[in-house]
Tab-separated table of C-alpha atoms and ligand atoms in Angstrom:
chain	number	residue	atom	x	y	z
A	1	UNK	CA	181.893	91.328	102.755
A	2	UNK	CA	184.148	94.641	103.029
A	3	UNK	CA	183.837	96.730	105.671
A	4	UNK	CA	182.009	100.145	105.796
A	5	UNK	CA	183.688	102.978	104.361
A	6	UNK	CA	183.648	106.492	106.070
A	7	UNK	CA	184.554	109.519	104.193
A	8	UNK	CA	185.463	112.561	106.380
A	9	UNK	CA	186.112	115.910	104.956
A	10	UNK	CA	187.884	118.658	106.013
A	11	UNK	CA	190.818	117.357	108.737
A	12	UNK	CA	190.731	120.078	111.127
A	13	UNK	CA	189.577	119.770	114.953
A	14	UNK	CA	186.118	117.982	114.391
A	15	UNK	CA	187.337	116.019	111.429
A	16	UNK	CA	190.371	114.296	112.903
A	17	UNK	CA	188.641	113.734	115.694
A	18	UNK	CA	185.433	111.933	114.558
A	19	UNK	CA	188.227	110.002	112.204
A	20	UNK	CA	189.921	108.830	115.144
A	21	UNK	CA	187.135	107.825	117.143
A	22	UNK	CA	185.302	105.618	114.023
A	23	UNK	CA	188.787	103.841	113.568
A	24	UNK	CA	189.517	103.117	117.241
A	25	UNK	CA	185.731	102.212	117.691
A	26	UNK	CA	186.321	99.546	114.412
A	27	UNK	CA	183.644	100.524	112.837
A	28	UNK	CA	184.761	101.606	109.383
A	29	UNK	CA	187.510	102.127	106.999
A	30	UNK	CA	188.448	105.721	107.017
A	31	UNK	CA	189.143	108.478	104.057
A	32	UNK	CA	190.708	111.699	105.675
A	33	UNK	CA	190.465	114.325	102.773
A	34	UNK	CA	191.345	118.193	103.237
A	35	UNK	CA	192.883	120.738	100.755
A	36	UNK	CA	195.650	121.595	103.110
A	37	UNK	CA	198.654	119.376	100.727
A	38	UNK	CA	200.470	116.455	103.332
A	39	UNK	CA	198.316	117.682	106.248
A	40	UNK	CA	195.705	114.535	106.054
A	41	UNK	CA	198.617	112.166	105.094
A	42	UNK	CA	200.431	113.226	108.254
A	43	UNK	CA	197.187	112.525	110.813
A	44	UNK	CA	196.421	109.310	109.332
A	45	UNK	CA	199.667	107.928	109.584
A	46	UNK	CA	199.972	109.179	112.958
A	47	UNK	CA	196.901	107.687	113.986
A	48	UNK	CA	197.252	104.053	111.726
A	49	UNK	CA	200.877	104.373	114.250
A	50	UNK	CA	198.184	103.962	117.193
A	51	UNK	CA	196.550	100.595	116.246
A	52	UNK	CA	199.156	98.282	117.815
A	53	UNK	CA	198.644	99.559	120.992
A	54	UNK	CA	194.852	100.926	120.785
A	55	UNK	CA	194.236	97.495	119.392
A	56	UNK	CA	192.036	98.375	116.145
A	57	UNK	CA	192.431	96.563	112.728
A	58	UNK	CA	190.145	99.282	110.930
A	59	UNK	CA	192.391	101.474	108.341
A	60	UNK	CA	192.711	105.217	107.767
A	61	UNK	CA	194.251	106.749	104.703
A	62	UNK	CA	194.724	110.602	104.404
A	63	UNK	CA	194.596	112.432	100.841
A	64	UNK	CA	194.032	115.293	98.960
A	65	UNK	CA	192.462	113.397	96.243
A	66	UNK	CA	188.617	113.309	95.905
A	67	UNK	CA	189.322	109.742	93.817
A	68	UNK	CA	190.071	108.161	97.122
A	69	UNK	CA	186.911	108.634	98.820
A	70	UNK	CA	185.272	106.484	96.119
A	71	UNK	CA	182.825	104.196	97.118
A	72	UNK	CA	181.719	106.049	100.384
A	73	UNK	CA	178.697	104.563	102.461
A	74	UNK	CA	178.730	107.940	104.636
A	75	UNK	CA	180.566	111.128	104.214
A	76	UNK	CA	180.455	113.782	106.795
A	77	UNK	CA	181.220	117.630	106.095
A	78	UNK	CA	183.678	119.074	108.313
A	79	UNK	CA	185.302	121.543	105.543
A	80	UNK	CA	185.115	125.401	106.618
A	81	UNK	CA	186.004	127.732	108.759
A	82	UNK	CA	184.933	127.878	112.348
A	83	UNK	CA	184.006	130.775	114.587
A	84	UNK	CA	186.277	132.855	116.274
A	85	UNK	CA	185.349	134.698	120.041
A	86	UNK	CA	182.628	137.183	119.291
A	87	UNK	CA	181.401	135.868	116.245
A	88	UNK	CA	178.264	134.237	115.475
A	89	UNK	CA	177.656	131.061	113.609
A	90	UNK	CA	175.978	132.901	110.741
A	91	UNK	CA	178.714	135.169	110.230
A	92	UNK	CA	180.441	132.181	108.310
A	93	UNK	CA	177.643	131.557	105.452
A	94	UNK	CA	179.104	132.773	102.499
A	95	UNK	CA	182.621	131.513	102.886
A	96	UNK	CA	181.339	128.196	103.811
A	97	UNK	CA	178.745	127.673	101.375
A	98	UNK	CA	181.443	128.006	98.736
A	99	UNK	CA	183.386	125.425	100.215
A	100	UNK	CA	179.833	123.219	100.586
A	101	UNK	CA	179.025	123.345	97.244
A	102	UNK	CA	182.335	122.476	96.026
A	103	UNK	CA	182.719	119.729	98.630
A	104	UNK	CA	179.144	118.031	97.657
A	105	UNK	CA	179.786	118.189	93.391
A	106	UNK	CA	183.337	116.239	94.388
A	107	UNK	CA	182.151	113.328	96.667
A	108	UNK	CA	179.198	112.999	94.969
A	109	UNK	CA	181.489	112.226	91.824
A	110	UNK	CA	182.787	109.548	93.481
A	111	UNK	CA	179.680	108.545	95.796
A	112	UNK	CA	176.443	109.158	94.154
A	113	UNK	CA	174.614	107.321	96.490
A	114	UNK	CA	176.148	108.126	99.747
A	115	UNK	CA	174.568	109.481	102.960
A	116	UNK	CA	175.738	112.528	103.569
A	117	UNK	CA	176.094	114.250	107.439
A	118	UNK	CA	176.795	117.427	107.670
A	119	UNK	CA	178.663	119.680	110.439
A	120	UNK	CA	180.202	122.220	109.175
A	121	UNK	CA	178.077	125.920	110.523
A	122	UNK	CA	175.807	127.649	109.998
A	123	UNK	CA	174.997	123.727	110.122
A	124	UNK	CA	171.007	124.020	109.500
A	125	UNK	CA	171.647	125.535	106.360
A	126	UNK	CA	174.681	124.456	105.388
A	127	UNK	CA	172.678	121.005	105.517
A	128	UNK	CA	170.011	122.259	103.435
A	129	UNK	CA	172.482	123.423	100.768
A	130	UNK	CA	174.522	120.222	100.654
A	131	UNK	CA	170.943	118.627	99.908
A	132	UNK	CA	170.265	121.172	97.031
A	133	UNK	CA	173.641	120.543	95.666
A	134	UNK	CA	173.204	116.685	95.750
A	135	UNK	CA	170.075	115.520	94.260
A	136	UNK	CA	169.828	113.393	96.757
A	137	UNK	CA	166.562	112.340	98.262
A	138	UNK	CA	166.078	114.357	102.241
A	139	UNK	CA	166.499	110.935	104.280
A	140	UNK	CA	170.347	110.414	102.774
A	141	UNK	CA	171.754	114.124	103.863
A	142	UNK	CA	171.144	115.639	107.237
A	143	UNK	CA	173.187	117.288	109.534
A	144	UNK	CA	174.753	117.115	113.203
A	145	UNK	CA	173.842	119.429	116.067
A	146	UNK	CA	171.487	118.077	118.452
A	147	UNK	CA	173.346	115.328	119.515
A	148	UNK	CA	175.775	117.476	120.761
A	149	UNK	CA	173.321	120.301	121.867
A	150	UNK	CA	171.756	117.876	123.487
A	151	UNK	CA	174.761	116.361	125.319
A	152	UNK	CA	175.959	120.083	126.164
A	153	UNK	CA	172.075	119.973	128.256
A	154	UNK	CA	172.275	116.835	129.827
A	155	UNK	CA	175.718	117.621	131.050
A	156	UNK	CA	174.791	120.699	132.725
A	157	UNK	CA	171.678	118.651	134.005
A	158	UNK	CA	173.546	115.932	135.685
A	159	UNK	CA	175.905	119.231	137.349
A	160	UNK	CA	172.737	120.845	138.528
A	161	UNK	CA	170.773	117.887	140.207
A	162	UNK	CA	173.766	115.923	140.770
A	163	UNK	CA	173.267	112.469	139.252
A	164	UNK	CA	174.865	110.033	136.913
A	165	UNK	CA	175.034	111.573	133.225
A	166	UNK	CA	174.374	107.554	132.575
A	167	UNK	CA	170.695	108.710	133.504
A	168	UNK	CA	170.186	111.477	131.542
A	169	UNK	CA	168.346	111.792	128.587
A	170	UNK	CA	168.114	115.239	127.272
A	171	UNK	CA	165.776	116.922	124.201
A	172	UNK	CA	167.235	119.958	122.391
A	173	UNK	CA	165.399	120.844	119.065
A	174	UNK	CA	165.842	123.720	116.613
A	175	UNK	CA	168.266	125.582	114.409
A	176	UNK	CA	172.049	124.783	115.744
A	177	UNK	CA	171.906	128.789	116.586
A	178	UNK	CA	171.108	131.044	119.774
A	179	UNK	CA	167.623	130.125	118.809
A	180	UNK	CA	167.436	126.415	119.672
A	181	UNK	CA	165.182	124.813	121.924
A	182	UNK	CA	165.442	122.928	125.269
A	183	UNK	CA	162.874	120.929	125.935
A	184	UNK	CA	163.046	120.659	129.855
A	185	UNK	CA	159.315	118.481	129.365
A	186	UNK	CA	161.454	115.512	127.556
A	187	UNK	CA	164.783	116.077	128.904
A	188	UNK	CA	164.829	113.191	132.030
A	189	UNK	CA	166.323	111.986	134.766
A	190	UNK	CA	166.002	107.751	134.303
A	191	UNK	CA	162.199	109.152	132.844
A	192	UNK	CA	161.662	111.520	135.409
A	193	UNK	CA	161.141	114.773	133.707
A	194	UNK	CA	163.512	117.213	135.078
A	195	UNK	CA	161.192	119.767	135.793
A	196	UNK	CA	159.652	117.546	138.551
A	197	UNK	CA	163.856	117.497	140.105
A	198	UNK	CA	165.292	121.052	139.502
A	199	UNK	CA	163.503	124.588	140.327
A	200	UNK	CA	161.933	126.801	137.373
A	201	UNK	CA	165.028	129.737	137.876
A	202	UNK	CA	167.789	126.525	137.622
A	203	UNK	CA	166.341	125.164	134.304
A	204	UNK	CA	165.892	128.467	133.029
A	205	UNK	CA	170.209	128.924	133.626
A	206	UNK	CA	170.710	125.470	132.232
A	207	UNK	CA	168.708	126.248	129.088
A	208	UNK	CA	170.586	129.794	128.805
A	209	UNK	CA	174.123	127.926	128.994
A	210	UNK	CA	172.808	125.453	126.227
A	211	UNK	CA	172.406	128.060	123.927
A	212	UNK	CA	175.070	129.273	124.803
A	213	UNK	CA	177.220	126.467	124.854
A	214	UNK	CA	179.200	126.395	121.910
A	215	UNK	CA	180.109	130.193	122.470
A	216	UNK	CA	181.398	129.618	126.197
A	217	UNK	CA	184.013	127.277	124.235
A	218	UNK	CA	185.184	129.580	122.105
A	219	UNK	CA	185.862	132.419	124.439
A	220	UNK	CA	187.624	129.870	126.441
A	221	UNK	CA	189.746	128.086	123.450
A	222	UNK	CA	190.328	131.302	121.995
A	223	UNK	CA	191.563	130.143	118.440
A	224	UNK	CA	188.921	127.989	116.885
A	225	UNK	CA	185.977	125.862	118.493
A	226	UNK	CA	184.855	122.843	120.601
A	227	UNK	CA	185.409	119.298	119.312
A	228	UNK	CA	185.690	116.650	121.723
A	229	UNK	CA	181.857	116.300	122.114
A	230	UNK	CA	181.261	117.192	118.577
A	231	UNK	CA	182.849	114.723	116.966
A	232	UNK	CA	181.720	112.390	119.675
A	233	UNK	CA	177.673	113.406	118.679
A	234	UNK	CA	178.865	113.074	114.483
A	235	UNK	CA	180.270	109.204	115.481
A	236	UNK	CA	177.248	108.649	117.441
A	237	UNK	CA	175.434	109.290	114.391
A	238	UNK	CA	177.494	107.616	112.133
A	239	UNK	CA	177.175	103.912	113.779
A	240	UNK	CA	173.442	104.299	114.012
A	241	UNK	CA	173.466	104.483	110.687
A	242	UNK	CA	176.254	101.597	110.195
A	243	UNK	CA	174.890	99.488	112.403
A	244	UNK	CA	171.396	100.109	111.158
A	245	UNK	CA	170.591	100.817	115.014
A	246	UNK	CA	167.472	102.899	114.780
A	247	UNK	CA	168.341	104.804	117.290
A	248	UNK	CA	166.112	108.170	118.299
A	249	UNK	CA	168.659	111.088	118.205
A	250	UNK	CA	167.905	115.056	117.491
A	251	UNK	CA	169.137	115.509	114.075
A	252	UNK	CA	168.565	118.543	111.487
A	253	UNK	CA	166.428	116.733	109.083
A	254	UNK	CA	164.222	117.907	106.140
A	255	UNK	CA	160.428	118.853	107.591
A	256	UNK	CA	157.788	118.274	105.289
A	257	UNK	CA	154.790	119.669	107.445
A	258	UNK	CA	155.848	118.303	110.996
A	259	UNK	CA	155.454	120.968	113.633
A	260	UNK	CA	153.534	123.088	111.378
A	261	UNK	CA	157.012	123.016	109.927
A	262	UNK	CA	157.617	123.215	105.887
A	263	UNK	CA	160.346	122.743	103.548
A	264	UNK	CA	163.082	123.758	106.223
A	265	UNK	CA	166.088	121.787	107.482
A	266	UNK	CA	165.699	121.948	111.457
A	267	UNK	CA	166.416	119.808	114.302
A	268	UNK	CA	164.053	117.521	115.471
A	269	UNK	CA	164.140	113.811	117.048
A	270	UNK	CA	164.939	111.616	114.558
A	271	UNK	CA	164.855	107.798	113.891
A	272	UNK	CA	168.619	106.646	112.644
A	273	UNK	CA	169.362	103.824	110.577
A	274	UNK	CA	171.074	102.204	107.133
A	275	UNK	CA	168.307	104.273	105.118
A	276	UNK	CA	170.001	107.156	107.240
A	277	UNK	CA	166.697	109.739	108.666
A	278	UNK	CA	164.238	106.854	108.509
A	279	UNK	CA	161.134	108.392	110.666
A	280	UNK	CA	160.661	111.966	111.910
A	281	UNK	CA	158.959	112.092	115.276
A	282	UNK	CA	157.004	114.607	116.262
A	283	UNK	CA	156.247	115.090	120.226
A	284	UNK	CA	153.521	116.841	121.555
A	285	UNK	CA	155.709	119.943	122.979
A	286	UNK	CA	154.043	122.701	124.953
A	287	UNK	CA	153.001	126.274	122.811
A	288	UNK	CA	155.902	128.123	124.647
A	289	UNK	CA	158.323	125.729	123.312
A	290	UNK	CA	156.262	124.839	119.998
A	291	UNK	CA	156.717	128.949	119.429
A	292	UNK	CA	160.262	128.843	119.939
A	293	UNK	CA	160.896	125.953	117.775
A	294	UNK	CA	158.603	127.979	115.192
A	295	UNK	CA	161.317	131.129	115.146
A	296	UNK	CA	164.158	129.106	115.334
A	297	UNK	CA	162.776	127.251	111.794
A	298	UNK	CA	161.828	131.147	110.554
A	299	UNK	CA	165.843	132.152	111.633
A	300	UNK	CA	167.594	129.136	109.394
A	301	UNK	CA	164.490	130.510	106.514
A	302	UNK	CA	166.080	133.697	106.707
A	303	UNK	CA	169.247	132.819	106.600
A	304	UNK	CA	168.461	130.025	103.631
A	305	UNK	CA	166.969	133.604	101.910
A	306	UNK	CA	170.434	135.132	101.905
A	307	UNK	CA	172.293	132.599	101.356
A	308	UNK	CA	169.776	132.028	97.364
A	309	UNK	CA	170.026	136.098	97.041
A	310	UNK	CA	174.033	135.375	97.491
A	311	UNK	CA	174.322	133.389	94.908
A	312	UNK	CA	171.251	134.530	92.796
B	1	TXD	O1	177.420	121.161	116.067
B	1	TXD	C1	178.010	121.400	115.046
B	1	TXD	N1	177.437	121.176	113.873
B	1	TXD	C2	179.377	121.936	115.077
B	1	TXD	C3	179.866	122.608	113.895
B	1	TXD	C4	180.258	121.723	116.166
B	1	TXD	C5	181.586	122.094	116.088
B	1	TXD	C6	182.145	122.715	114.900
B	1	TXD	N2	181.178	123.141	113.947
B	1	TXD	C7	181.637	123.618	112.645
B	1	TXD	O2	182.360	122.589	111.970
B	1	TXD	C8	182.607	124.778	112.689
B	1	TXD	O3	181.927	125.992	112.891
B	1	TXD	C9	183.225	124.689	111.306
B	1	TXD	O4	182.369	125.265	110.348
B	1	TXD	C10	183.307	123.171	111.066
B	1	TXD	C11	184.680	122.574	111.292
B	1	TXD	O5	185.162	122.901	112.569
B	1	TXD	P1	186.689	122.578	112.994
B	1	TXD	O6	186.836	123.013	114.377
B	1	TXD	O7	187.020	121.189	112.602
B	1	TXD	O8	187.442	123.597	112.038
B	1	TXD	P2	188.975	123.496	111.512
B	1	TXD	O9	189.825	122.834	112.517
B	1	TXD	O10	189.313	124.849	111.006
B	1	TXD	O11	188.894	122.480	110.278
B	1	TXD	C12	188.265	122.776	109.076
B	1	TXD	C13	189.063	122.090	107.988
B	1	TXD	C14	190.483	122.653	107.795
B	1	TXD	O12	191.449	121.637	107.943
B	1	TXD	C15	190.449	123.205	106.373
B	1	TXD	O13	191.694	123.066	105.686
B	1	TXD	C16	189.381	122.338	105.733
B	1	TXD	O14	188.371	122.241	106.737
B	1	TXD	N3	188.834	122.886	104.507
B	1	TXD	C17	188.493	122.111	103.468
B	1	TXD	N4	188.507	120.780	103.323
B	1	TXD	C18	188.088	120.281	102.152
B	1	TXD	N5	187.647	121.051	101.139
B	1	TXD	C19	187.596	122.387	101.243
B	1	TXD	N6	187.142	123.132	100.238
B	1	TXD	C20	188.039	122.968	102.456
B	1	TXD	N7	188.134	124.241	102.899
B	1	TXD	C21	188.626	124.180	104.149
């Protein structure tokens, strides 16, 4: 049996690094595609130089040829630009749903039956486009945000109480934009809801410096955005779906009616496995939180308006 193969796209920050973590985690044979000529060549070989002493027998090959990805089980969309300090994530659509739609028609050349994870912003509907583009059915594209937004919460949590991040479990839903929701009522300490461990005024800050996460980054990095825990949240996604895991993880997946939701990529806990989005779960969230989730899905509509009138 060969092993899995991994398709990444776009070799910049995020890219490279989710490459380097499924290779060094053995979990898959790696493709490294950008458009930049020799820059993918030159990362892979540096990082196949790192298996004798990281110890991993998976392979990676970098190219600028959409014939190599061939085959793919999973290909994740890193291709576009990414924000610089003061701008928002919807200021990219139109530049990076050019590079979307031309990403999707190549792979899908190659890999008509792939599952297909998308990153690159304004990510809800960048995911929703890539799904237009392939034909493929909602289950086998989605895209990556939660995990991370999520991860960006629970690390904050573990600050504010303090405990081990170990037991945290944190619940972000919504759009990947300032709109998306913490959900302080399923967001625990070892299952002890953290509203029954940290005062009102200190959740409220947390939640702020979620949404604000990703921006905080920028301003800091100054040239380009945060990667270390988003390509850490795209690999976690990547081996429930390789390893068939099932694992419940906030993903932007296609709703078909679920929070009084309809026909809008969002993010929402998810069930992950081989058959990629295999269950949507819907919790029983509060109406605060239910209304927030409900303009966050009407933001990535609006924006999914612009982007058809674009190209209309
Ligand atoms: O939570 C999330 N979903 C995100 C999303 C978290 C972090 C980053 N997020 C978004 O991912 C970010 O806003 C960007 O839209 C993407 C990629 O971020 P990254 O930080 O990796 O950007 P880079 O380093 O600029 O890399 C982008 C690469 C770069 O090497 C380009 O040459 C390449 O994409 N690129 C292409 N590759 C293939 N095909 C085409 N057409 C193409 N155009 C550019």
């Amino acid at each position: 049996m060969g092993k899995p193969k991994v398709t990444v796209i776009g070799a910049g920050f995020v890219g490279a690094t989710s490459a380097q973590r499924i290779v060094e985690k053995q979990l898959a044979d790696v493709v490294l595609f950008d458009v930049v000529e020799d820059m993918p060549q030159g990362k892979a070989l540096d990082m196949m130089q790192s298996a004798s002493v990281e110890g991993f027998d998976t392979q990676i090959l970098g190219t600028n040829d959409y014939a190599d990805t061939a085959g793919s089980d999973i290909v994740v969309i890193t291709a576009g630009i990414a924000r610089k300090p003061g701008m928002s994530r919807d200021d990219l659509l139109n530049t990076n749903a050019k590079i979307i739609r031309d990403v999707v028609t190549q792979v899908l050349k190659y890999s008509p039956n792939a599952i297909l994870i998308t990153v690159t912003n304004p990510l809800d509907v960048m995911t929703y486009l890539a799904w237009k583009i392939s034909g493929l059915e909602h289950h086998q594209v989605f895209g990556m945000a939660g995990v991370l937004d999520s991860a960006r919460y629970a690390s904050f949590i573990a600050e504010a109480i303090p405990c081990s991040i170990k037991d945290v479990r944190a619940m972000v839903l919504g759009g990947h934009g300032d709109t998306m929701v913490p959900v302080p009522q399923y967001s625990t300490v070892n299952g002890i809801p953290i509203t029954q461990l940290l005062p009102e005024e200190k959740i409220s800050e947390i939640n702020d410096r979620t949404r604000n996460g990703g921006a905080e980054i920028v301003k800091l990095l100054k040239t380009g955005s945060a990667y270390y825990a988003p390509s850490a949240s795209v690999v976690a996604m990547v081996e429930a779906v390789l390893l068939d895991s099932k694992r419940v993880l906030p993903c932007c997946a296609f709703l078909t009616g679920q929070y009084g939701l309809e026909s809008v990529y969002c993010g929402v806990p998810v069930v992950l496995g081989r058959n990629g989005v295999e269950r949507i779960i819907e919790l029983d969230i509060n109406d605060s939180d239910l209304d927030l989730l409900k303009e966050s899905a009407e933001a990535v509509k609006d924006l999914t308006i612009k982007l058809d009138q674009a190209s209309a």
